[in-house]
Tab-separated table of C-alpha atoms and ligand atoms in Angstrom:
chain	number	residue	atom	x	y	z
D	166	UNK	CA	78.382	58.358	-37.910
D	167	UNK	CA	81.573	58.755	-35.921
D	168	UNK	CA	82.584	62.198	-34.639
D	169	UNK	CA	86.520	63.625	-33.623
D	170	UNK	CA	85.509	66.260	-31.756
D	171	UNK	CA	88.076	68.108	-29.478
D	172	UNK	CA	85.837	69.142	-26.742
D	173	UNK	CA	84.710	68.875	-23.053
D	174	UNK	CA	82.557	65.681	-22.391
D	175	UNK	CA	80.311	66.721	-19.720
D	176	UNK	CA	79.013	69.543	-22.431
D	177	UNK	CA	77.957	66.854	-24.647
D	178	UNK	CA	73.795	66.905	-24.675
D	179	UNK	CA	73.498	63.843	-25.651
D	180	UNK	CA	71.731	60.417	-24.818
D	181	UNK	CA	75.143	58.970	-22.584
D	182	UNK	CA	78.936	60.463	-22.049
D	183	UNK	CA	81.254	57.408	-20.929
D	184	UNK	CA	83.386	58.111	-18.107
D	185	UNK	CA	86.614	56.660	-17.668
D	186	UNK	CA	86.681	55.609	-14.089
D	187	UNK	CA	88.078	53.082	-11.705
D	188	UNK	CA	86.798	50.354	-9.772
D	189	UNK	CA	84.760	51.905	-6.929
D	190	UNK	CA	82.860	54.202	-9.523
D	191	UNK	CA	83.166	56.583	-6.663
D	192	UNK	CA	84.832	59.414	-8.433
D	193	UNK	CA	88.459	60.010	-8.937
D	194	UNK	CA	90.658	63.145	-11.378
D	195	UNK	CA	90.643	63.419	-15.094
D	196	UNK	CA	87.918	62.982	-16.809
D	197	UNK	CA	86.339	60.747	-13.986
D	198	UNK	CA	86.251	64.539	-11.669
D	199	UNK	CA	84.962	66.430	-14.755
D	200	UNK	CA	82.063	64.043	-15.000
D	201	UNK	CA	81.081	63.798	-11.217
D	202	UNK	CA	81.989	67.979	-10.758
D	203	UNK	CA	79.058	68.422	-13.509
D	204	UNK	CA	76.644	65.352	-12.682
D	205	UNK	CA	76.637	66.505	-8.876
D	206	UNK	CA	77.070	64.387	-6.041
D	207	UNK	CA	74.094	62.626	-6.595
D	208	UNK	CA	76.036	60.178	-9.492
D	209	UNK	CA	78.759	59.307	-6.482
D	210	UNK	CA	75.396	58.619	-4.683
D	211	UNK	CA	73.670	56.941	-7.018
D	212	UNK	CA	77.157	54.525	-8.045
D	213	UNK	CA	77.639	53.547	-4.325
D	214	UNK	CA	74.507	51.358	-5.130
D	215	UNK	CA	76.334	49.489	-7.964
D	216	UNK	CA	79.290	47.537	-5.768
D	217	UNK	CA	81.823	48.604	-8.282
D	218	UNK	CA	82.739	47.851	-11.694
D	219	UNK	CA	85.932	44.916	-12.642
D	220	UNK	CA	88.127	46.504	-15.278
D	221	UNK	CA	86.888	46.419	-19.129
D	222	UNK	CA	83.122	46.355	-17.661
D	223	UNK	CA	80.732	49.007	-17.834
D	224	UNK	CA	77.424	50.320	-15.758
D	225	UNK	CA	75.201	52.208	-16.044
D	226	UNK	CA	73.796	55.113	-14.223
D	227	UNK	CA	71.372	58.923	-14.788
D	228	UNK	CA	73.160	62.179	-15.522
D	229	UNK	CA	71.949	63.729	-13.108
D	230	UNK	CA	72.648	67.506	-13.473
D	231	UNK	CA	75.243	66.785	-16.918
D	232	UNK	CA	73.191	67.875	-20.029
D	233	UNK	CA	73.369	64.039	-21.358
D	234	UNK	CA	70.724	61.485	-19.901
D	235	UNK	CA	73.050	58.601	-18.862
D	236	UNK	CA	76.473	58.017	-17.759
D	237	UNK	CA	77.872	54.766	-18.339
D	238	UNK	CA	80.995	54.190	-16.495
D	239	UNK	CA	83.731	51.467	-17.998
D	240	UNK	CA	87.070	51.018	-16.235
D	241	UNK	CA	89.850	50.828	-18.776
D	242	UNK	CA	93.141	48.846	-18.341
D	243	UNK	CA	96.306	50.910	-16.655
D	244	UNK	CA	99.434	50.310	-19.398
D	245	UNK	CA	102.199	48.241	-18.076
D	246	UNK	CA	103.745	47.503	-21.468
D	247	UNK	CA	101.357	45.932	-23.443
D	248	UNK	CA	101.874	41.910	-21.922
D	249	UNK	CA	99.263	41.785	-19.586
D	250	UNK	CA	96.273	41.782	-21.624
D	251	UNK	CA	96.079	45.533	-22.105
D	252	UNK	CA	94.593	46.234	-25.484
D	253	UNK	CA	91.580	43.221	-25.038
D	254	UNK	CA	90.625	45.055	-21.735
D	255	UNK	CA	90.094	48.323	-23.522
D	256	UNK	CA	88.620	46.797	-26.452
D	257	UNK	CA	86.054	44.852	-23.840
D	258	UNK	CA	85.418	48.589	-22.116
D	259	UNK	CA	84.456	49.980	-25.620
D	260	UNK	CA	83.031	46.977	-26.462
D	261	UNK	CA	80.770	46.669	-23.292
D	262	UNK	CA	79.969	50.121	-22.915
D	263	UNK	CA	78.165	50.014	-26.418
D	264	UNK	CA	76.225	46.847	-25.373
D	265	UNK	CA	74.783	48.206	-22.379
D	266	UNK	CA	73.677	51.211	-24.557
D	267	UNK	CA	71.943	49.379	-27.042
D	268	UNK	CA	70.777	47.284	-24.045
D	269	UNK	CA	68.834	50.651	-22.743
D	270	UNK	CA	67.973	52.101	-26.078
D	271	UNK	CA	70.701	55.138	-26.177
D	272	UNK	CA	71.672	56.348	-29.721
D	273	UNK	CA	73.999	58.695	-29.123
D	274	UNK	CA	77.374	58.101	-27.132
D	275	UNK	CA	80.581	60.375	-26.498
D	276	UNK	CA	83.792	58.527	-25.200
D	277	UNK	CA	86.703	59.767	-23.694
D	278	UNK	CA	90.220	58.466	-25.165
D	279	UNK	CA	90.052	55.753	-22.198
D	280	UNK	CA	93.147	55.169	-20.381
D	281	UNK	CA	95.529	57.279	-22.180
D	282	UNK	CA	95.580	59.759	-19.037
D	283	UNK	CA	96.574	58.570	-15.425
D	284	UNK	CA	96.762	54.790	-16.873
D	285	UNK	CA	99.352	55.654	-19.065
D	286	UNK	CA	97.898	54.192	-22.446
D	287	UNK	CA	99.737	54.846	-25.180
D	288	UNK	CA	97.071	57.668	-26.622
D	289	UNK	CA	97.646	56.168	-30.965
D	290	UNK	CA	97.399	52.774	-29.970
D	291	UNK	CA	94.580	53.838	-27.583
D	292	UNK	CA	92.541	55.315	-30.795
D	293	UNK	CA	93.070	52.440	-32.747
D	294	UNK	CA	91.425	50.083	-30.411
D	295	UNK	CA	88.571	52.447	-29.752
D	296	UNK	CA	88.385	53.504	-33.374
D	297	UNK	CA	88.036	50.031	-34.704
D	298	UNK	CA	85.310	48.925	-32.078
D	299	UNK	CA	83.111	52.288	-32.449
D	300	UNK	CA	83.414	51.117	-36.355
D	301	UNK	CA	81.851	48.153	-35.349
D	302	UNK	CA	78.807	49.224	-33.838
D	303	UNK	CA	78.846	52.881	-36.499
D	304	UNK	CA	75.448	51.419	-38.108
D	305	UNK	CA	73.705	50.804	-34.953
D	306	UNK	CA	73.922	54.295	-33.453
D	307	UNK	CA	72.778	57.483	-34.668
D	308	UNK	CA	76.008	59.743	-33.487
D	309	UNK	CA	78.921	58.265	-31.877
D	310	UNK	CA	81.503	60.692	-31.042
D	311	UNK	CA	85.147	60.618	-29.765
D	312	UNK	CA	85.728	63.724	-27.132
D	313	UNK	CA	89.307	64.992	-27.285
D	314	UNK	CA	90.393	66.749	-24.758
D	315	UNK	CA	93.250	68.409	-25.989
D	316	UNK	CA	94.092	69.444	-30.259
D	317	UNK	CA	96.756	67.040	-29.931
D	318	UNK	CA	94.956	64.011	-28.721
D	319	UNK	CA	92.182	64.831	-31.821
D	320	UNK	CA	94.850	64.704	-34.027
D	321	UNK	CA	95.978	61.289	-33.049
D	322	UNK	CA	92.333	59.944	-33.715
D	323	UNK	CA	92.440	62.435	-37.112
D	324	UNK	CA	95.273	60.253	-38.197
D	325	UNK	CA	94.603	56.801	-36.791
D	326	UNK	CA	91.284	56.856	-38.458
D	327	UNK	CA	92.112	57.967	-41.884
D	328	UNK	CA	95.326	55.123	-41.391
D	329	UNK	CA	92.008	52.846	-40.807
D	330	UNK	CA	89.652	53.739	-43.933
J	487	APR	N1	86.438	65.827	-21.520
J	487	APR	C1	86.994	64.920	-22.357
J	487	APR	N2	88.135	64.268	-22.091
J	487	APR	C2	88.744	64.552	-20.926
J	487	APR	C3	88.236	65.498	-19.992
J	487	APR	C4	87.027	66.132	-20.339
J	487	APR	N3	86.449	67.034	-19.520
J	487	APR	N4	89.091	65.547	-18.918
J	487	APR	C5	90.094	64.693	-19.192
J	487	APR	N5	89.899	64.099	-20.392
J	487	APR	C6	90.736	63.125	-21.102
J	487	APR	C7	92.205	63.107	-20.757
J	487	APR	O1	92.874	64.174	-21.393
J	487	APR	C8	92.578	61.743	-21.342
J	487	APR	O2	92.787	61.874	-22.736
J	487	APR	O3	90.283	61.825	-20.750
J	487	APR	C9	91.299	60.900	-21.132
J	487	APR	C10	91.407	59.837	-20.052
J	487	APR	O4	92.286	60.293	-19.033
J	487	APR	P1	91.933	60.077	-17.480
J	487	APR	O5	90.770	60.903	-17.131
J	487	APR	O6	93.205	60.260	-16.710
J	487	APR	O7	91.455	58.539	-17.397
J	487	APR	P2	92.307	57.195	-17.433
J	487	APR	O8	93.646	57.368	-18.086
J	487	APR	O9	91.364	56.163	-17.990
J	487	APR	O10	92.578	56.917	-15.883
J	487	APR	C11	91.477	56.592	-15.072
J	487	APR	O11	92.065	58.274	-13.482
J	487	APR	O12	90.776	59.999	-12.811
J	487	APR	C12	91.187	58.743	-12.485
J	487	APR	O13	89.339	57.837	-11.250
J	487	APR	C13	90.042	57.767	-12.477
J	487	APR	O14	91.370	56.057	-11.456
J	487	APR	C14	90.782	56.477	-12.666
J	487	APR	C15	91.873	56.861	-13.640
């Protein structure tokens, strides 16, 4: 079952929120502040164990004070025009951050529209990617929701999706 939800991730009581970080794990603006603001400084301490993350990866880490269990943090792509590669690095950091859920037994996931904020994604061809890979894996979780921030950014994945069924 996937959910368009336009909402605030780190409100989301449920089994892992995906944060949207970058390569030291360590914290950063968007949604990657929101998350570690409500988690607490013990998910900055707990990532400086984890040596980093390449892009389109994900790992793994407790929720510390956020109402969901885990946090798995991917790094998505930053958009510099679509010719480097862009759209199979944010497939992979979809892609892997649903593997290492199944790979710890987490049925419900909430992801942020990865990359379309400070790394410039463009946010429809963003949801398509993410929208096709959650697709993918709808049968093997029991709720797996997409956590708009904005009205505007749920109505992209409102209309990508029903352009997709
Ligand atoms: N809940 C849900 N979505 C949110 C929230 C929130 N509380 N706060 C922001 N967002 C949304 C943004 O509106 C955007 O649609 O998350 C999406 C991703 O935007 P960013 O957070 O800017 O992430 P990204 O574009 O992947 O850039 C990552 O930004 O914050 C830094 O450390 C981070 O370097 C990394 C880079």
């Amino acid at each position: 079952m996937i959910e368009i939800l336009q909402v605030d991730i780190t409100t989301l009581a449920v089994d892992a929120i995906v944060n949207a970080a970058n390569h030291s794990l360590l914290g950063g603006g968007g949604v990657d502040g929101a998350i570690h603001r409500a988690a607490g400084p013990e998910l900055k301490q707990y990532n400086q164990t984890l040596g980093g993350c390449p892009t389109g990866e994900a790992r793994l880490s407790p929720g510390f004070n956020l109402p969901a269990k885990h946090v798995i943090s991917t790094v998505g792509p930053v958009w510099y025009g679509g010719e480097r590669g862009e759209a199979v690095l944010l497939d992979n950091a979809y892609r892997n951050s649903f593997i290492l859920a199944l790979q710890h037994d987490i049925k419900s996931i909430a992801f942020p529209a990865i990359s379309t904020g400070v790394y410039a994604y463009p946010k429809d061809m963003a949801a398509r990617t993410a929208l096709l890979v959650m697709k993918e894996y709808e049968d093997k979780f029991e709720r797996i929701i997409a956590a708009c921030h904005t009205r505007e950014d749920m109505k992209i994945y409102q209309s990508v999706s029903a352009g997709l069924s």
